């Protein structure tokens, strides 16, 4: 039997049965439109041979669309009632039990995933979307690619190139792991409840080789944070605290890394930051 998807009426019925009123605190905006979840899965190029991890499956709309392809899913859900119900929903929609594993936990604290999934697909809880993405990329080196739905301005920032106004610390940190692209927009009307922000899809592909060691990454992120905390200042001032203590010391180190000390943080690529950190 092919896997069937959740309809809007069934989603509301499930929520009522579980006594779930969507909360802002957990970023609970459930997708109630089959075309949208299929569009996300298509953008992520999920096929039957993939093992997928989903963050925040909620009532299961996107989960079933991933499972419809024949892929297997590990789903991490913080809301106990939703995590507990998901296997029964999947079974009722003709998903074989061995293709879905539900982890009842905070995704920010998960440090192990069964089966080493290589693809991330999620409609992320908006309040923790960037930390949770970075946590997953940092912790699960086998995660090769993915597509996530996030608030439009967060997605645009993640995919922003250096030199643009919206390029910020999340853009550089995301670029540490690989390349990012905007992969489509999503109407507010497909959610229940309807959110007061726009959403986009963002895709990523991890670089074939890691950019550096964990120590190098940590040092790079520290410098990135310092540069964007005072983004209007020149680097020699913004980075004085993390590069020796004075603007003169910071200037010397920046020059050594081949970076003009009078630039601002938003003009540097992740390679520039990594070179500064390597000193
Ligand atoms: N995937 C479902 C959909 O598309 O309809 C729900 C998406 S909803 C935007 C976000 C989901 O993430 C909710 O189910 C919420 O309970 C869950 N969530 C929120 N914070 C979380 C966290 N820290 N770890 C895991 N799940 C979380």
PDB file of C-alpha atoms and ligand atoms in Angstrom:
ATOM      1  CA  UNK A   1       0.000   0.000   0.000  1.00  0.00           C
ATOM      2  CA  UNK A   2       1.416   3.451  -0.840  1.00  0.00           C
ATOM      3  CA  UNK A   3       1.853   5.923   2.038  1.00  0.00           C
ATOM      4  CA  UNK A   4      -0.984   8.481   2.191  1.00  0.00           C
ATOM      5  CA  UNK A   5      -0.578  12.095   3.374  1.00  0.00           C
ATOM      6  CA  UNK A   6      -2.323  14.021   6.140  1.00  0.00           C
ATOM      7  CA  UNK A   7      -5.156  16.348   5.177  1.00  0.00           C
ATOM      8  CA  UNK A   8      -6.113  19.613   6.917  1.00  0.00           C
ATOM      9  CA  UNK A   9      -9.178  18.081   8.597  1.00  0.00           C
ATOM     10  CA  UNK A  10      -7.194  15.118   9.930  1.00  0.00           C
ATOM     11  CA  UNK A  11      -4.503  17.448  11.330  1.00  0.00           C
ATOM     12  CA  UNK A  12      -7.086  19.403  13.295  1.00  0.00           C
ATOM     13  CA  UNK A  13      -8.761  16.213  14.454  1.00  0.00           C
ATOM     14  CA  UNK A  14      -5.410  14.818  15.648  1.00  0.00           C
ATOM     15  CA  UNK A  15      -4.574  18.027  17.485  1.00  0.00           C
ATOM     16  CA  UNK A  16      -7.978  18.025  19.195  1.00  0.00           C
ATOM     17  CA  UNK A  17      -7.590  14.364  20.152  1.00  0.00           C
ATOM     18  CA  UNK A  18      -4.171  15.085  21.709  1.00  0.00           C
ATOM     19  CA  UNK A  19      -5.419  18.312  23.273  1.00  0.00           C
ATOM     20  CA  UNK A  20      -2.636  20.197  21.460  1.00  0.00           C
ATOM     21  CA  UNK A  21      -3.083  23.929  21.001  1.00  0.00           C
ATOM     22  CA  UNK A  22      -0.125  25.084  18.864  1.00  0.00           C
ATOM     23  CA  UNK A  23       2.268  27.185  20.952  1.00  0.00           C
ATOM     24  CA  UNK A  24       4.554  30.021  19.850  1.00  0.00           C
ATOM     25  CA  UNK A  25       7.100  28.945  22.425  1.00  0.00           C
ATOM     26  CA  UNK A  26       7.746  25.718  20.479  1.00  0.00           C
ATOM     27  CA  UNK A  27       7.316  27.391  17.068  1.00  0.00           C
ATOM     28  CA  UNK A  28       4.320  25.183  16.335  1.00  0.00           C
ATOM     29  CA  UNK A  29       2.920  26.130  12.933  1.00  0.00           C
ATOM     30  CA  UNK A  30       1.767  22.933  11.280  1.00  0.00           C
ATOM     31  CA  UNK A  31       1.675  22.572   7.491  1.00  0.00           C
ATOM     32  CA  UNK A  32      -1.829  21.607   6.384  1.00  0.00           C
ATOM     33  CA  UNK A  33      -1.185  21.432   2.641  1.00  0.00           C
ATOM     34  CA  UNK A  34      -0.016  18.271   0.850  1.00  0.00           C
ATOM     35  CA  UNK A  35       1.482  20.189  -2.104  1.00  0.00           C
ATOM     36  CA  UNK A  36       3.784  22.124   0.221  1.00  0.00           C
ATOM     37  CA  UNK A  37       5.214  19.099   2.001  1.00  0.00           C
ATOM     38  CA  UNK A  38       5.744  17.358  -1.353  1.00  0.00           C
ATOM     39  CA  UNK A  39       7.491  20.495  -2.652  1.00  0.00           C
ATOM     40  CA  UNK A  40       9.912  20.414   0.309  1.00  0.00           C
ATOM     41  CA  UNK A  41      10.697  16.733  -0.213  1.00  0.00           C
ATOM     42  CA  UNK A  42      11.196  17.314  -3.945  1.00  0.00           C
ATOM     43  CA  UNK A  43      13.548  20.261  -3.287  1.00  0.00           C
ATOM     44  CA  UNK A  44      15.565  17.985  -0.979  1.00  0.00           C
ATOM     45  CA  UNK A  45      15.842  15.352  -3.767  1.00  0.00           C
ATOM     46  CA  UNK A  46      14.833  12.594  -1.326  1.00  0.00           C
ATOM     47  CA  UNK A  47      14.791   9.098  -2.820  1.00  0.00           C
ATOM     48  CA  UNK A  48      13.958   5.627  -1.517  1.00  0.00           C
ATOM     49  CA  UNK A  49      17.576   4.881  -0.635  1.00  0.00           C
ATOM     50  CA  UNK A  50      17.943   7.934   1.655  1.00  0.00           C
ATOM     51  CA  UNK A  51      17.977   7.971   5.423  1.00  0.00           C
ATOM     52  CA  UNK A  52      16.483  11.282   6.508  1.00  0.00           C
ATOM     53  CA  UNK A  53      16.472  13.094   9.836  1.00  0.00           C
ATOM     54  CA  UNK A  54      13.575  15.445  10.520  1.00  0.00           C
ATOM     55  CA  UNK A  55      13.604  18.010  13.329  1.00  0.00           C
ATOM     56  CA  UNK A  56      10.169  18.760  14.792  1.00  0.00           C
ATOM     57  CA  UNK A  57       7.826  16.366  12.947  1.00  0.00           C
ATOM     58  CA  UNK A  58       4.816  17.741  14.848  1.00  0.00           C
ATOM     59  CA  UNK A  59       1.666  15.905  13.763  1.00  0.00           C
ATOM     60  CA  UNK A  60       3.527  14.283  10.860  1.00  0.00           C
ATOM     61  CA  UNK A  61       2.603  16.156   7.644  1.00  0.00           C
ATOM     62  CA  UNK A  62       6.158  16.482   6.350  1.00  0.00           C
ATOM     63  CA  UNK A  63       7.196  13.129   7.862  1.00  0.00           C
ATOM     64  CA  UNK A  64       4.621  11.277   5.767  1.00  0.00           C
ATOM     65  CA  UNK A  65       5.693  13.124   2.605  1.00  0.00           C
ATOM     66  CA  UNK A  66       9.300  12.016   3.214  1.00  0.00           C
ATOM     67  CA  UNK A  67       8.155   8.462   3.925  1.00  0.00           C
ATOM     68  CA  UNK A  68       6.038   8.487   0.747  1.00  0.00           C
ATOM     69  CA  UNK A  69       9.289   8.410  -1.273  1.00  0.00           C
ATOM     70  CA  UNK A  70      10.325   5.120   0.337  1.00  0.00           C
ATOM     71  CA  UNK A  71      13.067   6.782   2.443  1.00  0.00           C
ATOM     72  CA  UNK A  72      13.426   6.005   6.138  1.00  0.00           C
ATOM     73  CA  UNK A  73      13.090   8.733   8.775  1.00  0.00           C
ATOM     74  CA  UNK A  74      14.504   9.530  12.203  1.00  0.00           C
ATOM     75  CA  UNK A  75      12.313  12.271  13.688  1.00  0.00           C
ATOM     76  CA  UNK A  76      13.288  14.331  16.753  1.00  0.00           C
ATOM     77  CA  UNK A  77      10.347  15.978  18.529  1.00  0.00           C
ATOM     78  CA  UNK A  78      10.431  17.906  21.819  1.00  0.00           C
ATOM     79  CA  UNK A  79       6.676  17.852  22.474  1.00  0.00           C
ATOM     80  CA  UNK A  80       6.075  14.568  24.241  1.00  0.00           C
ATOM     81  CA  UNK A  81       2.425  14.215  23.133  1.00  0.00           C
ATOM     82  CA  UNK A  82       3.378  14.652  19.458  1.00  0.00           C
ATOM     83  CA  UNK A  83       6.381  12.321  19.665  1.00  0.00           C
ATOM     84  CA  UNK A  84       4.307   9.618  21.315  1.00  0.00           C
ATOM     85  CA  UNK A  85       1.502   9.806  18.728  1.00  0.00           C
ATOM     86  CA  UNK A  86       3.619   9.872  15.547  1.00  0.00           C
ATOM     87  CA  UNK A  87       4.238   6.091  15.134  1.00  0.00           C
ATOM     88  CA  UNK A  88       0.480   5.401  15.264  1.00  0.00           C
ATOM     89  CA  UNK A  89      -0.215   8.147  12.704  1.00  0.00           C
ATOM     90  CA  UNK A  90       2.457   6.673  10.408  1.00  0.00           C
ATOM     91  CA  UNK A  91       1.028   3.149  10.816  1.00  0.00           C
ATOM     92  CA  UNK A  92      -2.474   4.416   9.989  1.00  0.00           C
ATOM     93  CA  UNK A  93      -1.022   5.848   6.762  1.00  0.00           C
ATOM     94  CA  UNK A  94       0.543   2.533   5.721  1.00  0.00           C
ATOM     95  CA  UNK A  95       4.137   3.222   6.749  1.00  0.00           C
ATOM     96  CA  UNK A  96       6.004  -0.002   7.670  1.00  0.00           C
ATOM     97  CA  UNK A  97       7.088   0.311  11.315  1.00  0.00           C
ATOM     98  CA  UNK A  98      10.798  -0.190  10.568  1.00  0.00           C
ATOM     99  CA  UNK A  99      10.994   2.952   8.420  1.00  0.00           C
ATOM    100  CA  UNK A 100      10.290   5.480  11.203  1.00  0.00           C
ATOM    101  CA  UNK A 101      12.196   6.067  14.451  1.00  0.00           C
ATOM    102  CA  UNK A 102      10.939   8.803  16.765  1.00  0.00           C
ATOM    103  CA  UNK A 103      13.246  10.427  19.308  1.00  0.00           C
ATOM    104  CA  UNK A 104      11.354  12.188  22.080  1.00  0.00           C
ATOM    105  CA  UNK A 105      13.912  14.925  22.870  1.00  0.00           C
ATOM    106  CA  UNK A 106      15.111  18.490  22.434  1.00  0.00           C
ATOM    107  CA  UNK A 107      16.973  18.551  19.098  1.00  0.00           C
ATOM    108  CA  UNK A 108      19.497  20.979  20.576  1.00  0.00           C
ATOM    109  CA  UNK A 109      20.591  18.270  23.008  1.00  0.00           C
ATOM    110  CA  UNK A 110      20.629  15.243  20.741  1.00  0.00           C
ATOM    111  CA  UNK A 111      24.151  13.972  20.094  1.00  0.00           C
ATOM    112  CA  UNK A 112      23.485  10.632  18.459  1.00  0.00           C
ATOM    113  CA  UNK A 113      21.186   9.572  15.606  1.00  0.00           C
ATOM    114  CA  UNK A 114      20.448   5.924  14.753  1.00  0.00           C
ATOM    115  CA  UNK A 115      21.445   4.842  11.234  1.00  0.00           C
ATOM    116  CA  UNK A 116      23.583   7.917  10.525  1.00  0.00           C
ATOM    117  CA  UNK A 117      21.070   9.782   8.300  1.00  0.00           C
ATOM    118  CA  UNK A 118      22.692  11.717   5.456  1.00  0.00           C
ATOM    119  CA  UNK A 119      19.818  14.113   4.673  1.00  0.00           C
ATOM    120  CA  UNK A 120      18.112  16.725   6.854  1.00  0.00           C
ATOM    121  CA  UNK A 121      14.558  17.772   5.966  1.00  0.00           C
ATOM    122  CA  UNK A 122      12.584  19.965   8.360  1.00  0.00           C
ATOM    123  CA  UNK A 123      10.066  22.693   8.870  1.00  0.00           C
ATOM    124  CA  UNK A 124      12.142  24.150  11.687  1.00  0.00           C
ATOM    125  CA  UNK A 125      10.758  25.696  14.870  1.00  0.00           C
ATOM    126  CA  UNK A 126      11.456  29.374  14.132  1.00  0.00           C
ATOM    127  CA  UNK A 127      12.705  30.354  17.572  1.00  0.00           C
ATOM    128  CA  UNK A 128      15.651  27.922  17.452  1.00  0.00           C
ATOM    129  CA  UNK A 129      16.184  27.421  13.717  1.00  0.00           C
ATOM    130  CA  UNK A 130      19.782  28.678  13.437  1.00  0.00           C
ATOM    131  CA  UNK A 131      21.152  27.129  16.675  1.00  0.00           C
ATOM    132  CA  UNK A 132      19.540  23.804  15.883  1.00  0.00           C
ATOM    133  CA  UNK A 133      20.899  23.786  12.302  1.00  0.00           C
ATOM    134  CA  UNK A 134      24.413  24.635  13.453  1.00  0.00           C
ATOM    135  CA  UNK A 135      24.210  22.041  16.228  1.00  0.00           C
ATOM    136  CA  UNK A 136      23.251  19.337  13.718  1.00  0.00           C
ATOM    137  CA  UNK A 137      25.967  20.284  11.215  1.00  0.00           C
ATOM    138  CA  UNK A 138      28.570  20.400  13.956  1.00  0.00           C
ATOM    139  CA  UNK A 139      27.529  17.161  15.666  1.00  0.00           C
ATOM    140  CA  UNK A 140      26.575  14.875  12.769  1.00  0.00           C
ATOM    141  CA  UNK A 141      29.390  14.817  10.235  1.00  0.00           C
ATOM    142  CA  UNK A 142      27.483  12.237   8.149  1.00  0.00           C
ATOM    143  CA  UNK A 143      24.790  14.833   7.352  1.00  0.00           C
ATOM    144  CA  UNK A 144      25.597  15.611   3.722  1.00  0.00           C
ATOM    145  CA  UNK A 145      22.732  17.765   2.512  1.00  0.00           C
ATOM    146  CA  UNK A 146      19.306  19.046   3.333  1.00  0.00           C
ATOM    147  CA  UNK A 147      16.426  21.429   2.835  1.00  0.00           C
ATOM    148  CA  UNK A 148      14.805  23.290   5.702  1.00  0.00           C
ATOM    149  CA  UNK A 149      11.921  25.706   5.942  1.00  0.00           C
ATOM    150  CA  UNK A 150      12.711  28.802   8.007  1.00  0.00           C
ATOM    151  CA  UNK A 151      11.517  32.364   8.497  1.00  0.00           C
ATOM    152  CA  UNK A 152      12.264  34.311   5.268  1.00  0.00           C
ATOM    153  CA  UNK A 153      14.786  36.701   6.786  1.00  0.00           C
ATOM    154  CA  UNK A 154      16.672  33.853   8.453  1.00  0.00           C
ATOM    155  CA  UNK A 155      16.818  31.897   5.193  1.00  0.00           C
ATOM    156  CA  UNK A 156      17.997  34.931   3.251  1.00  0.00           C
ATOM    157  CA  UNK A 157      20.687  35.525   5.850  1.00  0.00           C
ATOM    158  CA  UNK A 158      21.881  31.923   5.768  1.00  0.00           C
ATOM    159  CA  UNK A 159      22.276  32.065   1.984  1.00  0.00           C
ATOM    160  CA  UNK A 160      23.625  35.651   1.803  1.00  0.00           C
ATOM    161  CA  UNK A 161      26.973  36.292   0.066  1.00  0.00           C
ATOM    162  CA  UNK A 162      29.668  38.520   1.662  1.00  0.00           C
ATOM    163  CA  UNK A 163      29.173  42.239   1.122  1.00  0.00           C
ATOM    164  CA  UNK A 164      25.375  42.200   1.350  1.00  0.00           C
ATOM    165  CA  UNK A 165      23.544  44.023   4.155  1.00  0.00           C
ATOM    166  CA  UNK A 166      22.021  40.845   5.533  1.00  0.00           C
ATOM    167  CA  UNK A 167      25.321  38.904   5.578  1.00  0.00           C
ATOM    168  CA  UNK A 168      25.991  38.185   9.238  1.00  0.00           C
ATOM    169  CA  UNK A 169      27.458  35.716  11.716  1.00  0.00           C
ATOM    170  CA  UNK A 170      24.928  32.971  10.779  1.00  0.00           C
ATOM    171  CA  UNK A 171      25.905  33.339   7.079  1.00  0.00           C
ATOM    172  CA  UNK A 172      29.608  32.810   7.812  1.00  0.00           C
ATOM    173  CA  UNK A 173      29.007  29.987  10.288  1.00  0.00           C
ATOM    174  CA  UNK A 174      26.701  28.188   7.856  1.00  0.00           C
ATOM    175  CA  UNK A 175      29.294  28.630   5.079  1.00  0.00           C
ATOM    176  CA  UNK A 176      31.897  26.935   7.305  1.00  0.00           C
ATOM    177  CA  UNK A 177      30.094  23.662   6.602  1.00  0.00           C
ATOM    178  CA  UNK A 178      29.170  24.008   2.936  1.00  0.00           C
ATOM    179  CA  UNK A 179      27.191  25.900   0.305  1.00  0.00           C
ATOM    180  CA  UNK A 180      23.686  27.305   0.826  1.00  0.00           C
ATOM    181  CA  UNK A 181      20.938  28.381  -1.565  1.00  0.00           C
ATOM    182  CA  UNK A 182      17.392  29.667  -1.396  1.00  0.00           C
ATOM    183  CA  UNK A 183      15.134  26.887  -2.674  1.00  0.00           C
ATOM    184  CA  UNK A 184      11.664  28.459  -2.857  1.00  0.00           C
ATOM    185  CA  UNK A 185       9.063  30.455  -0.979  1.00  0.00           C
ATOM    186  CA  UNK A 186       6.095  29.169   0.994  1.00  0.00           C
ATOM    187  CA  UNK A 187       2.748  30.922   1.447  1.00  0.00           C
ATOM    188  CA  UNK A 188       1.604  31.742   5.001  1.00  0.00           C
ATOM    189  CA  UNK A 189      -1.761  30.209   4.171  1.00  0.00           C
ATOM    190  CA  UNK A 190      -0.422  26.630   4.218  1.00  0.00           C
ATOM    191  CA  UNK A 191       0.133  26.761   7.991  1.00  0.00           C
ATOM    192  CA  UNK A 192      -2.146  26.262  10.939  1.00  0.00           C
ATOM    193  CA  UNK A 193      -2.084  28.613  12.710  1.00  0.00           C
ATOM    194  CA  UNK A 194      -1.155  31.176  10.010  1.00  0.00           C
ATOM    195  CA  UNK A 195       2.160  32.771  11.151  1.00  0.00           C
ATOM    196  CA  UNK A 196       2.831  36.509  10.994  1.00  0.00           C
ATOM    197  CA  UNK A 197       6.114  36.017   9.086  1.00  0.00           C
ATOM    198  CA  UNK A 198       6.953  34.726   5.600  1.00  0.00           C
ATOM    199  CA  UNK A 199       8.794  31.443   5.093  1.00  0.00           C
ATOM    200  CA  UNK A 200      11.374  30.196   2.612  1.00  0.00           C
ATOM    201  CA  UNK A 201      13.119  26.945   1.845  1.00  0.00           C
ATOM    202  CA  UNK A 202      16.903  26.860   2.151  1.00  0.00           C
ATOM    203  CA  UNK A 203      19.050  24.061   0.831  1.00  0.00           C
ATOM    204  CA  UNK A 204      22.616  23.136   1.741  1.00  0.00           C
ATOM    205  CA  UNK A 205      25.307  20.757   0.548  1.00  0.00           C
ATOM    206  CA  UNK A 206      28.148  19.969   2.871  1.00  0.00           C
ATOM    207  CA  UNK A 207      31.652  20.439   1.471  1.00  0.00           C
ATOM    208  CA  UNK A 208      33.399  17.205   0.534  1.00  0.00           C
ATOM    209  CA  UNK A 209      36.225  17.925   2.999  1.00  0.00           C
ATOM    210  CA  UNK A 210      35.873  19.530   6.440  1.00  0.00           C
ATOM    211  CA  UNK A 211      37.259  23.070   6.474  1.00  0.00           C
ATOM    212  CA  UNK A 212      39.246  22.531   9.654  1.00  0.00           C
ATOM    213  CA  UNK A 213      39.458  20.845  13.026  1.00  0.00           C
ATOM    214  CA  UNK A 214      36.951  21.414  15.824  1.00  0.00           C
ATOM    215  CA  UNK A 215      39.447  23.718  17.547  1.00  0.00           C
ATOM    216  CA  UNK A 216      39.907  25.719  14.336  1.00  0.00           C
ATOM    217  CA  UNK A 217      36.118  25.978  13.907  1.00  0.00           C
ATOM    218  CA  UNK A 218      35.639  27.198  17.466  1.00  0.00           C
ATOM    219  CA  UNK A 219      38.316  29.846  17.090  1.00  0.00           C
ATOM    220  CA  UNK A 220      36.887  30.948  13.725  1.00  0.00           C
ATOM    221  CA  UNK A 221      33.362  31.301  15.170  1.00  0.00           C
ATOM    222  CA  UNK A 222      34.753  33.338  18.090  1.00  0.00           C
ATOM    223  CA  UNK A 223      36.336  35.780  15.627  1.00  0.00           C
ATOM    224  CA  UNK A 224      33.171  35.892  13.514  1.00  0.00           C
ATOM    225  CA  UNK A 225      31.075  36.722  16.593  1.00  0.00           C
ATOM    226  CA  UNK A 226      33.492  39.511  17.571  1.00  0.00           C
ATOM    227  CA  UNK A 227      33.509  40.971  14.039  1.00  0.00           C
ATOM    228  CA  UNK A 228      29.701  41.124  13.818  1.00  0.00           C
ATOM    229  CA  UNK A 229      29.137  42.332  17.377  1.00  0.00           C
ATOM    230  CA  UNK A 230      30.571  45.647  16.170  1.00  0.00           C
ATOM    231  CA  UNK A 231      29.798  45.332  12.492  1.00  0.00           C
ATOM    232  CA  UNK A 232      30.118  49.056  11.732  1.00  0.00           C
ATOM    233  CA  UNK A 233      33.673  49.184  13.063  1.00  0.00           C
ATOM    234  CA  UNK A 234      36.776  48.370  11.072  1.00  0.00           C
ATOM    235  CA  UNK A 235      38.170  44.918  11.761  1.00  0.00           C
ATOM    236  CA  UNK A 236      41.286  46.254  13.516  1.00  0.00           C
ATOM    237  CA  UNK A 237      38.989  47.730  16.184  1.00  0.00           C
ATOM    238  CA  UNK A 238      36.248  45.100  16.242  1.00  0.00           C
ATOM    239  CA  UNK A 239      38.798  42.285  16.592  1.00  0.00           C
ATOM    240  CA  UNK A 240      41.203  43.998  19.008  1.00  0.00           C
ATOM    241  CA  UNK A 241      39.789  42.028  21.949  1.00  0.00           C
ATOM    242  CA  UNK A 242      40.234  38.603  20.316  1.00  0.00           C
ATOM    243  CA  UNK A 243      43.481  39.321  18.446  1.00  0.00           C
ATOM    244  CA  UNK A 244      46.011  40.394  21.004  1.00  0.00           C
ATOM    245  CA  UNK A 245      44.307  43.221  22.913  1.00  0.00           C
ATOM    246  CA  UNK A 246      45.116  46.365  20.919  1.00  0.00           C
ATOM    247  CA  UNK A 247      44.099  47.670  17.481  1.00  0.00           C
ATOM    248  CA  UNK A 248      47.774  47.696  16.441  1.00  0.00           C
ATOM    249  CA  UNK A 249      48.225  44.028  17.338  1.00  0.00           C
ATOM    250  CA  UNK A 250      44.984  43.134  15.563  1.00  0.00           C
ATOM    251  CA  UNK A 251      46.138  45.085  12.454  1.00  0.00           C
ATOM    252  CA  UNK A 252      49.421  43.199  12.338  1.00  0.00           C
ATOM    253  CA  UNK A 253      47.685  39.833  12.587  1.00  0.00           C
ATOM    254  CA  UNK A 254      45.091  40.729   9.965  1.00  0.00           C
ATOM    255  CA  UNK A 255      47.843  41.777   7.559  1.00  0.00           C
ATOM    256  CA  UNK A 256      49.653  38.538   8.235  1.00  0.00           C
ATOM    257  CA  UNK A 257      46.460  36.704   7.226  1.00  0.00           C
ATOM    258  CA  UNK A 258      46.243  38.780   4.050  1.00  0.00           C
ATOM    259  CA  UNK A 259      43.188  40.733   5.221  1.00  0.00           C
ATOM    260  CA  UNK A 260      42.949  44.541   4.996  1.00  0.00           C
ATOM    261  CA  UNK A 261      42.492  45.746   8.646  1.00  0.00           C
ATOM    262  CA  UNK A 262      40.287  48.649   7.522  1.00  0.00           C
ATOM    263  CA  UNK A 263      37.598  46.340   6.125  1.00  0.00           C
ATOM    264  CA  UNK A 264      34.414  45.539   8.046  1.00  0.00           C
ATOM    265  CA  UNK A 265      33.281  42.081   9.089  1.00  0.00           C
ATOM    266  CA  UNK A 266      30.563  41.879   6.457  1.00  0.00           C
ATOM    267  CA  UNK A 267      33.155  42.058   3.644  1.00  0.00           C
ATOM    268  CA  UNK A 268      35.030  38.870   4.611  1.00  0.00           C
ATOM    269  CA  UNK A 269      34.433  35.353   3.320  1.00  0.00           C
ATOM    270  CA  UNK A 270      34.536  32.310   5.556  1.00  0.00           C
ATOM    271  CA  UNK A 271      37.981  31.559   4.068  1.00  0.00           C
ATOM    272  CA  UNK A 272      39.223  34.957   5.283  1.00  0.00           C
ATOM    273  CA  UNK A 273      37.918  34.247   8.793  1.00  0.00           C
ATOM    274  CA  UNK A 274      39.418  30.759   8.763  1.00  0.00           C
ATOM    275  CA  UNK A 275      42.834  32.189   7.756  1.00  0.00           C
ATOM    276  CA  UNK A 276      42.740  34.725  10.600  1.00  0.00           C
ATOM    277  CA  UNK A 277      41.780  31.976  13.058  1.00  0.00           C
ATOM    278  CA  UNK A 278      44.581  29.718  11.795  1.00  0.00           C
ATOM    279  CA  UNK A 279      47.148  32.243  13.054  1.00  0.00           C
TER     280      UNK A 279
HETATM  281  N1  LIG B   1       6.965  19.304  10.773  1.00  0.00           N
HETATM  282  C1  LIG B   1       5.661  19.757  11.220  1.00  0.00           C
HETATM  283  C2  LIG B   1       4.932  20.383  10.068  1.00  0.00           C
HETATM  284  O1  LIG B   1       5.589  20.771   9.100  1.00  0.00           O
HETATM  285  O2  LIG B   1       3.708  20.505  10.147  1.00  0.00           O
HETATM  286  C3  LIG B   1       5.756  20.744  12.407  1.00  0.00           C
HETATM  287  C4  LIG B   1       6.646  21.940  12.175  1.00  0.00           C
HETATM  288  S1  LIG B   1       6.531  23.153  13.474  1.00  0.00           S
HETATM  289  C5  LIG B   1       7.060  24.604  12.570  1.00  0.00           C
HETATM  290  C6  LIG B   1       7.960  22.867  14.512  1.00  0.00           C
HETATM  291  C7  LIG B   1       7.951  21.568  15.311  1.00  0.00           C
HETATM  292  O3  LIG B   1       9.167  21.509  16.060  1.00  0.00           O
HETATM  293  C8  LIG B   1       6.841  21.432  16.341  1.00  0.00           C
HETATM  294  O4  LIG B   1       6.294  20.153  16.262  1.00  0.00           O
HETATM  295  C9  LIG B   1       7.543  21.626  17.699  1.00  0.00           C
HETATM  296  O5  LIG B   1       6.915  20.936  18.760  1.00  0.00           O
HETATM  297  C10 LIG B   1       8.932  21.082  17.390  1.00  0.00           C
HETATM  298  N2  LIG B   1      10.024  21.632  18.219  1.00  0.00           N
HETATM  299  C11 LIG B   1      10.143  22.872  18.752  1.00  0.00           C
HETATM  300  N3  LIG B   1      11.320  23.022  19.381  1.00  0.00           N
HETATM  301  C12 LIG B   1      11.979  21.829  19.245  1.00  0.00           C
HETATM  302  C13 LIG B   1      13.235  21.339  19.698  1.00  0.00           C
HETATM  303  N4  LIG B   1      14.081  22.117  20.403  1.00  0.00           N
HETATM  304  N5  LIG B   1      13.579  20.067  19.400  1.00  0.00           N
HETATM  305  C14 LIG B   1      12.728  19.260  18.675  1.00  0.00           C
HETATM  306  N6  LIG B   1      11.528  19.673  18.230  1.00  0.00           N
HETATM  307  C15 LIG B   1      11.153  20.934  18.497  1.00  0.00           C
END
